[in-house]
Amino acid sequence: MDLPVDEWKSYILQKWSLLPKSIQVTISTAETLNDLFLHSSPLLQPEDEMFLKRLSGGYLVGKDPDASLFYREKGNKKFQEKDYMGATVLYSKGVSHSGSNSTDISLCYANRSAALFHLGQYETCLKDIVRAQTHGYPERLQPKLLLRKAECLVTLGRPQEASQTISDLESNFAAKPALSASQLQILQRTLCRVKVKVQEKENLPEIFPEALTKTFECVDLREENEQIPGASSSVGLHIDPLKGRYLVATKDILPGELLVKEDAFVSVLNPGEVPPRPHGLESKWDLQVTNGDLHCHRCLRHTLAPVPCDGCSYAKYCSRECMQQAWDRYHSVECSLGALLLTLGVFCHVALRSTLLARFEDVGEVIKKLCGEMNNQRICLPESKNQAQILKYDLGGEGGEKDKAVETPIPGCDINGKYERNYSAIFHLLPHAKNHSPEHKFLCAVSVSALCRQLEAAGLQAFTEDLKPTKLKASETPVLCAELNVWGVAMLRHMLQLQCNAQAITTIQQAGSKENLITDTRQVRLATALFPVVSLLNHSCSPNTSMSFIGTIATIRASQLIRRGQEIFHCYGPHESRMGIAERRQKLRSQYFFDCNCPACEREKQSPLSGPGREAFCCHRCRALLQGDDVLSCGGPACTESVSRHLLVSRLQDLQRQVGAAQKRLRNGRLELAIQLLLGCQSDAESFLSAEHRVVGEIEDALAQAYAALGDWEKSATHLQKSLQVVEVHHGPSSVEMGHELFKLAQVFFNGCAIPEALNTIQKAEKVLLVHYGPWNDEIRELQKMKSCLLDLPTIPVGPKK
Ligand SMILES: [Zn+2]
Ligand SMILES: [Zn+2]
Ligand SMILES: [Zn+2]
Ligand SMILES: [Zn+2]
């Protein structure tokens, strides 16, 4: 997903292997990214571009009016099956494929409004009704739509508007025979309801409130750092020849304190696994739902009612405002390149978007930097008042930075030492050019060249004409237009940076069906982004912070007490609770080019068995742990059992498959069968896995869900408590994983009317989640609702939730 699709990758690697040795050497030993680009780019032949074009052709990114009808009919089918969520997404796909101001689009919007109405999304429903109307919804169908509007307004407690809508409807159609008797009857009934509702003054809130903006405002740094905008005043920026830039606590920091709150400089939504259509098969529109269907392509907000770009079927937004902003800042250039960008991967897309966003900063500044890159000249940075302070911009990055005089400001900082959270900061992230393999660099360089050629073909004009006129001085225009190569080199730099500096924006997604009364959550990757301030943090396999996201905004909180002078770490992915030391070190070396010396690694290096027995097998006779490499023998007293690792591993794989099958049944609502399968898995697991084995936890968790869905809260709680023990062993008692599991347990106790247990668990869950997410997290608010509900009913047992 991040890198180009496999076909293109292997095509270019093949091409590389066929290059004359001398050219390979020239490219491998290129001193600068500029040289790398200029030597690689001419090697991209027309037949290569043709091949790439064929690959891109597999992605359906344009609008296809036939698809609109197809999706609408599929949506109608789901609607009839009362799968309103499924219907909504299909109507959205229909909307994306319809042209603006067409009957198609208005019908899709109108149908989607009906599905949203059934989902209780009244505000969003109203928006879709307006959209249907502005795109020319057929007049003969209007009454239905207006009735729905009135119903929405009634439910939202806006009776005046509802009455107005109804009287509009009556007066508009009284003259025409458009309304049948039965429709008039419905009108009358609706009107009655309005009157009743006025008396009740009911005001039903949205089921999924669009609380993002509200949330954002409430999460604030207590005191912003003067040197690093977006960071708290409790941290300081340091630089060290070995570690590079890093953040240190300037005072004691308590768990839960917000340390960084930063909006991404650039982010690109991960399209999810969208397989290109197989060649030869025409118009097979997919019914798959991906992140791209449910999240705004600009702000990443979750939305059931996206509005599409007018020019493509691919980009979708939460609102016209987001669409316009995306268009102005980057999508006007990207729109026609959708298929190519999907083929070349998210890193290439982020690289392009970064350079497009750079246009909105001081262009002269950017050009100077880029030209410095181009020529690898010693250049004076404009922000440096001291003309003697000459920086060498080695494109390899590292070498150049080491050469710098001691008094040089920290890279990315201005003359006053203030870290700029802008393109300059992005530009200074290390590309690690020397560490990437020659093949990889060649792949990136050729992919960027292909992109540049497309940009050229699409008209360089488009690339530059959106520049804010005030920012672009006339004298600089020719420089910009003449040197697409400058942008090519910049994009190449970004592509290479991304391997180490890309930050995945994740979200907690609720899995499972609506019937599951307890929440089954999992973390999914939503977008790939660059964050200048977050990039300043070094990695630890046992970090002292916790990161979460609100849209494109990253927040980092202390997850434990951090003493003054200690470094602030976050985890780049290989966390000690998820991976063994060997796997972690391998990953960090291959992706991030360093050997980790964090406390967890040091500890595990000294005593490799000190980690939790995450993959521990145990003796089926005496339950003692099995030890050894290829052949494991029982460590229990007076037991001589031994067994081959191979056998155990294949048993484990078998078991995992069975658990997977059971979970699938569970998701499909076949609860009894799921439980039967899971109990089988459980007894199988007991015969060879330790009680703390991750798979044991999964089985217990699934059982808890199944019993919860059956309303057997007591059994559910028992299994969940076992799962909780496993989570605690693997992730620690105050981990975010523990928080999610405690949240589930609180729900189960709550639903089962176990009041003291529920209150106790709510308190624990709240405490853990607060540290990681701060007070405005959805789960925390849910916990607080449960708590006040329980406290309001001191004597009467509370009924089942929902
Ligand atoms: Zn948006
Ligand atoms: Zn578009
Ligand atoms: Zn480590
Ligand atoms: Zn034994």
PDB file of C-alpha atoms in Angstrom, residues 268-271 291 295 300 504-507 509 524-528 551:
ATOM      1  CA  VAL A 268      -3.083  10.857   2.684  1.00  0.00           C
ATOM      2  CA  LEU A 269      -5.927   8.491   3.417  1.00  0.00           C
ATOM      3  CA  ASN A 270      -4.928   4.883   2.944  1.00  0.00           C
ATOM      4  CA  PRO A 271      -7.290   3.574   0.341  1.00  0.00           C
ATOM      5  CA  ASN A 291     -11.762   3.290   4.731  1.00  0.00           C
ATOM      6  CA  HIS A 295     -13.772   8.700   5.944  1.00  0.00           C
ATOM      7  CA  LEU A 300     -10.340  11.854   7.939  1.00  0.00           C
ATOM      8  CA  ALA A 504       0.361   6.034  10.559  1.00  0.00           C
ATOM      9  CA  ILE A 505      -2.828   7.756  11.668  1.00  0.00           C
ATOM     10  CA  THR A 506      -4.923   5.102  13.304  1.00  0.00           C
ATOM     11  CA  THR A 507      -8.452   4.942  14.546  1.00  0.00           C
ATOM     12  CA  GLN A 509     -12.859   0.808  14.745  1.00  0.00           C
ATOM     13  CA  VAL A 524      -6.940   0.236  12.097  1.00  0.00           C
ATOM     14  CA  ARG A 525      -4.652   2.330   9.995  1.00  0.00           C
ATOM     15  CA  LEU A 526      -6.428   5.243   8.414  1.00  0.00           C
ATOM     16  CA  ALA A 527      -3.817   7.418   6.786  1.00  0.00           C
ATOM     17  CA  THR A 528      -0.133   8.013   6.280  1.00  0.00           C
ATOM     18  CA  GLY A 551      -8.932  13.313  12.718  1.00  0.00           C
TER      19      GLY A 551
END
